[in-house]
Amino acid sequence: MISIIIPVFNEADNIANLLTHLLENSEGKNISEIIIVDGGSIDGTQDIVKNFIPSSDSEHSSELYREAFSNVLDTKFQKRNFTRTDAQLGSEIGDPESSSGWHIQSKILFLESSKGRAKQMNCGAKHAKGTILYFLHADSFPPKNFDQFIINEVQKENEAGCFRMRFDSHHWWLRLASWLTQFNWRASRGGDQSQFITKTLFNTIGGYDEAYVIYEDNMLINELYARDQFTVINKKLTTSARLYRKHGVWKVQYHFCTIYLKKWFGASAEDLVAYYKKNIC
């Protein structure tokens, strides 16, 4: 079973669409839970996520559930400790398995953590019940049946990897960069492509290095390549080019390449984040 872990910070514009996408493009039998780990959002992200999780002890739970179901989701799920039976819910909203592969007992969990993707993802991993961890950015949308593709790789003894990627942009450079992600080259890797890894291997490595505020994904990826434990699933995940649109393709690409080279030549985690804050934030 897969535990999907999504670190968020001020993702009100994306999180509802992502949750809907995940629920509509996977099967409940393969998903242990979806864990959203918030790093202190102030834009309403928390409220949006919680509307996906009706509370059994709230007098408004039924209304919140129906609102989330009808306005955002075309699927069925429940929060932990949701006490009504499948039959009771079925009488309110129909057959719980009629519109997707999800079963009513599937879970979306909301956690809070100190800010920082490494800290947030490690927090999610500690609470995960699945044997496979799937780390996903809030603006990255995996392909249909992503869950089964991941399980297939683990069954082939590929304990870690990612999907190839495409940006939601027609810029020729970003299209080229997207095309290169199909190859199993370390230089083509990044967190936007998502990351699946068995929980056993993740714990063996020690999780994400929380000293890194940026580049944390690459630090884990480097450990996986060193162990010859990385594969690329040849299915396209779509990720947002919002950072490139905000700052310009060439500026962002230049600074990302500089960060990569700085790390190659031994820059510390503090050096990398200082450079990022100065030139990109």
Coordinates of C-alpha atoms in Angstrom, one line a residue:
M1 CA 0.0 0.0 0.0
I2 CA 1.1 3.5 -0.8
S3 CA 1.2 6.5 1.5
I4 CA 1.1 9.7 -0.5
I5 CA 2.9 12.6 1.3
I6 CA 2.4 16.2 0.2
P7 CA 4.2 19.0 1.9
V8 CA 2.3 22.3 1.5
F9 CA 2.8 26.0 2.3
N10 CA 0.3 28.5 1.0
E11 CA -1.1 26.1 -1.7
A12 CA -4.7 27.2 -1.6
D13 CA -4.7 27.6 -5.4
N14 CA -3.6 24.0 -6.0
I15 CA -4.4 21.6 -3.2
A16 CA -8.1 21.0 -4.0
N17 CA -7.3 20.3 -7.6
L18 CA -4.4 17.9 -6.6
L19 CA -6.5 16.0 -4.1
T20 CA -9.3 15.6 -6.7
H21 CA -6.8 14.4 -9.3
L22 CA -5.2 11.9 -7.0
L23 CA -8.6 10.4 -6.0
E24 CA -9.8 10.2 -9.6
N25 CA -6.6 8.7 -11.0
S26 CA -5.8 5.9 -8.5
E27 CA -7.5 3.0 -6.9
G28 CA -8.4 3.0 -3.2
K29 CA -7.1 -0.6 -2.7
N30 CA -3.6 0.7 -3.5
I31 CA -3.6 3.8 -1.3
S32 CA -3.1 3.6 2.5
E33 CA -3.6 7.3 3.0
I34 CA -2.9 10.8 1.5
I35 CA -1.0 12.8 4.1
I36 CA -0.9 16.6 3.7
V37 CA 1.8 18.2 5.9
D38 CA 1.3 21.9 6.3
G39 CA 4.3 24.2 7.2
G40 CA 2.2 27.1 8.5
S41 CA 0.1 28.3 5.6
I42 CA -1.8 31.6 6.0
D43 CA -3.8 31.6 2.7
G44 CA -6.6 29.2 3.7
T45 CA -4.8 26.0 2.6
Q46 CA -5.6 24.4 5.9
D47 CA -9.4 25.1 5.6
I48 CA -9.5 23.7 2.0
V49 CA -7.9 20.5 3.1
K50 CA -10.1 20.1 6.1
N51 CA -13.2 20.5 4.0
F52 CA -12.1 17.2 2.4
I53 CA -12.1 15.6 5.8
P54 CA -15.6 15.7 7.4
S55 CA -15.6 15.5 11.2
S56 CA -17.7 12.9 12.9
D57 CA -18.2 15.0 16.0
S58 CA -19.2 18.3 14.3
E59 CA -22.9 19.2 13.7
H60 CA -21.8 20.5 10.3
S61 CA -20.0 17.3 9.2
S62 CA -22.7 16.1 6.8
E63 CA -22.9 19.5 5.1
L64 CA -19.1 19.8 4.8
Y65 CA -18.9 16.3 3.4
R66 CA -21.6 16.8 0.8
E67 CA -20.1 20.2 -0.2
A68 CA -16.6 18.7 -0.7
F69 CA -18.1 15.7 -2.5
S70 CA -20.4 17.7 -4.9
N71 CA -18.2 20.7 -5.5
V72 CA -14.7 19.3 -5.6
L73 CA -14.7 15.5 -5.6
D74 CA -16.3 12.9 -7.8
T75 CA -15.3 10.2 -5.4
K76 CA -15.8 8.9 -1.8
F77 CA -13.6 9.0 1.2
Q78 CA -13.7 9.4 5.0
K79 CA -11.6 10.8 7.8
R80 CA -10.1 8.6 10.5
N81 CA -12.7 8.0 13.2
F82 CA -15.6 8.8 10.8
T83 CA -18.2 6.6 12.5
R84 CA -21.0 6.2 10.0
T85 CA -21.2 2.9 8.1
D86 CA -20.8 2.5 4.4
A87 CA -24.5 1.6 4.1
Q88 CA -25.5 4.8 5.9
L89 CA -23.3 6.9 3.7
G90 CA -24.4 5.0 0.6
S91 CA -28.0 6.1 1.3
E92 CA -26.9 9.7 1.4
I93 CA -24.5 9.9 -1.6
G94 CA -24.9 6.6 -3.5
D95 CA -22.7 3.6 -4.0
P96 CA -19.3 4.3 -2.5
E97 CA -17.5 2.5 -5.4
S98 CA -19.6 3.6 -8.3
S99 CA -17.6 6.6 -9.6
S100 CA -14.0 5.6 -8.9
G101 CA -11.8 3.0 -7.4
W102 CA -11.8 4.6 -4.0
H103 CA -13.5 2.8 -1.1
I104 CA -15.3 4.9 1.6
Q105 CA -12.7 3.9 4.2
S106 CA -9.8 5.6 2.3
K107 CA -8.2 8.4 4.3
I108 CA -7.0 11.9 3.8
L109 CA -4.9 13.1 6.8
F110 CA -3.9 16.6 7.7
L111 CA -0.7 17.2 9.8
E112 CA 1.1 20.3 10.9
S113 CA 4.9 20.6 11.0
S114 CA 7.7 23.1 11.2
K115 CA 8.2 24.9 7.8
G116 CA 10.6 23.3 5.4
R117 CA 9.9 20.5 2.9
A118 CA 12.5 18.1 4.3
K119 CA 11.0 18.5 7.8
Q120 CA 7.4 18.3 6.5
M121 CA 8.1 15.2 4.4
N122 CA 9.9 13.4 7.3
C123 CA 6.9 14.2 9.5
G124 CA 4.6 12.7 6.9
A125 CA 6.8 9.6 6.6
K126 CA 6.7 9.0 10.4
H127 CA 2.9 8.9 10.3
A128 CA 2.7 6.8 7.2
K129 CA 1.2 3.3 7.4
G130 CA 2.0 2.3 3.8
T131 CA 5.0 0.2 2.8
I132 CA 5.7 2.5 -0.1
L133 CA 6.1 6.3 0.4
Y134 CA 5.2 8.6 -2.5
F135 CA 6.4 12.2 -2.0
L136 CA 4.6 14.7 -4.2
H137 CA 4.8 18.5 -4.6
A138 CA 1.5 20.3 -4.5
D139 CA 1.8 21.6 -8.1
S140 CA 2.7 18.2 -9.6
F141 CA 0.0 15.9 -11.1
P142 CA 1.0 12.3 -11.6
P143 CA -0.4 10.2 -14.6
K144 CA -3.5 8.1 -14.4
N145 CA -2.9 4.8 -12.6
F146 CA 0.2 6.2 -11.1
D147 CA -0.3 4.0 -8.0
Q148 CA -0.3 0.8 -10.0
F149 CA 2.8 1.9 -12.0
I150 CA 4.7 2.4 -8.7
I151 CA 3.6 -0.9 -7.3
N152 CA 4.7 -2.7 -10.5
E153 CA 8.2 -1.2 -10.1
V154 CA 8.5 -2.2 -6.5
Q155 CA 7.4 -5.7 -7.4
K156 CA 10.2 -5.8 -9.9
E157 CA 12.5 -4.9 -6.9
N158 CA 13.0 -1.3 -8.0
E159 CA 12.7 0.3 -4.6
A160 CA 12.8 3.9 -5.6
G161 CA 12.3 6.2 -8.5
C162 CA 10.2 8.8 -10.2
F163 CA 8.1 9.6 -13.2
R164 CA 9.3 11.4 -16.3
M165 CA 8.0 15.0 -16.3
R166 CA 6.5 17.7 -18.5
F167 CA 5.9 21.3 -17.6
D168 CA 2.6 23.0 -18.2
S169 CA 4.4 25.3 -20.7
H170 CA 5.1 25.4 -24.4
H171 CA 8.5 27.2 -24.0
W172 CA 11.0 25.3 -26.1
W173 CA 13.6 25.1 -23.3
L174 CA 11.1 23.7 -20.8
R175 CA 9.9 21.2 -23.4
L176 CA 13.5 20.1 -24.0
A177 CA 14.2 19.8 -20.2
S178 CA 11.0 17.8 -19.9
W179 CA 12.0 15.4 -22.7
L180 CA 15.4 14.8 -20.9
T181 CA 13.7 13.5 -17.8
Q182 CA 12.9 10.2 -19.5
F183 CA 16.5 9.2 -19.1
N184 CA 17.9 7.8 -15.9
W185 CA 20.5 10.5 -15.5
R186 CA 21.1 12.1 -12.1
A187 CA 21.5 15.6 -13.7
S188 CA 17.9 15.3 -15.0
R189 CA 16.4 14.6 -11.6
G190 CA 14.4 16.9 -9.3
G191 CA 11.6 16.9 -6.7
D192 CA 9.0 18.1 -9.2
Q193 CA 9.1 14.6 -10.8
S194 CA 7.9 13.2 -7.5
Q195 CA 9.6 10.4 -5.6
F196 CA 8.5 6.9 -4.6
I197 CA 10.6 4.9 -2.2
T198 CA 9.9 1.9 0.0
K199 CA 9.6 2.8 3.6
T200 CA 12.3 0.3 4.5
L201 CA 14.9 2.0 2.2
F202 CA 13.8 5.5 3.3
N203 CA 14.4 4.6 6.9
T204 CA 17.7 3.0 6.0
I205 CA 18.9 6.2 4.4
G206 CA 17.6 8.2 7.3
G207 CA 15.0 10.2 5.4
Y208 CA 15.4 13.7 4.1
D209 CA 18.3 15.7 5.3
E210 CA 16.6 18.5 7.3
A211 CA 19.7 20.7 7.1
Y212 CA 18.7 21.5 3.5
V213 CA 15.9 24.0 3.1
I214 CA 16.4 23.7 -0.7
Y215 CA 18.0 20.8 -2.6
E216 CA 16.6 18.3 -0.1
D217 CA 15.1 16.2 -2.9
N218 CA 18.5 16.0 -4.7
M219 CA 20.2 14.9 -1.5
L220 CA 17.9 11.9 -1.2
I221 CA 18.2 11.2 -4.9
N222 CA 22.0 11.2 -4.6
E223 CA 21.8 8.6 -1.9
L224 CA 19.6 6.4 -4.1
Y225 CA 21.9 6.7 -7.1
A226 CA 24.9 5.8 -4.9
R227 CA 23.0 2.6 -4.0
D228 CA 22.0 1.9 -7.6
Q229 CA 18.4 2.1 -6.5
F230 CA 16.7 4.5 -8.9
T231 CA 14.4 4.0 -11.8
V232 CA 12.4 6.3 -14.1
I233 CA 8.8 5.3 -14.9
N234 CA 8.2 6.2 -18.6
K235 CA 4.9 7.9 -17.9
K236 CA 4.4 11.7 -17.8
L237 CA 3.7 13.7 -14.6
T238 CA 2.7 17.3 -15.3
T239 CA 4.2 20.0 -13.1
S240 CA 3.7 23.7 -12.9
A241 CA 6.1 26.1 -14.5
R242 CA 4.9 28.9 -12.2
L243 CA 8.4 29.7 -10.9
Y244 CA 9.6 30.1 -14.5
R245 CA 6.7 32.3 -15.4
K246 CA 7.2 34.5 -12.3
H247 CA 11.0 35.1 -12.7
G248 CA 11.7 34.1 -16.3
V249 CA 12.9 30.9 -17.8
W250 CA 16.5 31.9 -18.4
K251 CA 17.0 33.5 -15.0
V252 CA 15.6 30.5 -13.1
Q253 CA 17.5 28.0 -15.2
Y254 CA 20.8 29.9 -14.7
H255 CA 20.4 30.1 -10.9
F256 CA 19.3 26.4 -10.7
C257 CA 22.4 25.4 -12.6
T258 CA 24.6 27.6 -10.4
I259 CA 23.1 25.9 -7.3
Y260 CA 23.8 22.5 -8.8
L261 CA 27.4 23.5 -9.5
K262 CA 27.9 25.1 -6.1
K263 CA 26.8 21.8 -4.4
W264 CA 29.1 19.9 -6.7
F265 CA 32.0 22.0 -5.6
G266 CA 31.2 21.5 -1.9
A267 CA 28.8 24.4 -0.9
S268 CA 27.0 23.9 2.4
A269 CA 23.3 23.8 2.9
E270 CA 23.5 27.3 4.3
D271 CA 25.3 28.6 1.3
L272 CA 22.7 27.1 -1.1
V273 CA 19.7 28.5 0.7
A274 CA 21.4 32.0 1.0
Y275 CA 22.0 32.0 -2.7
Y276 CA 18.5 30.9 -3.5
K277 CA 16.9 33.6 -1.2
K278 CA 19.1 36.3 -2.8
N279 CA 18.5 35.4 -6.4
I280 CA 15.2 33.6 -6.7
C281 CA 12.9 34.3 -3.8

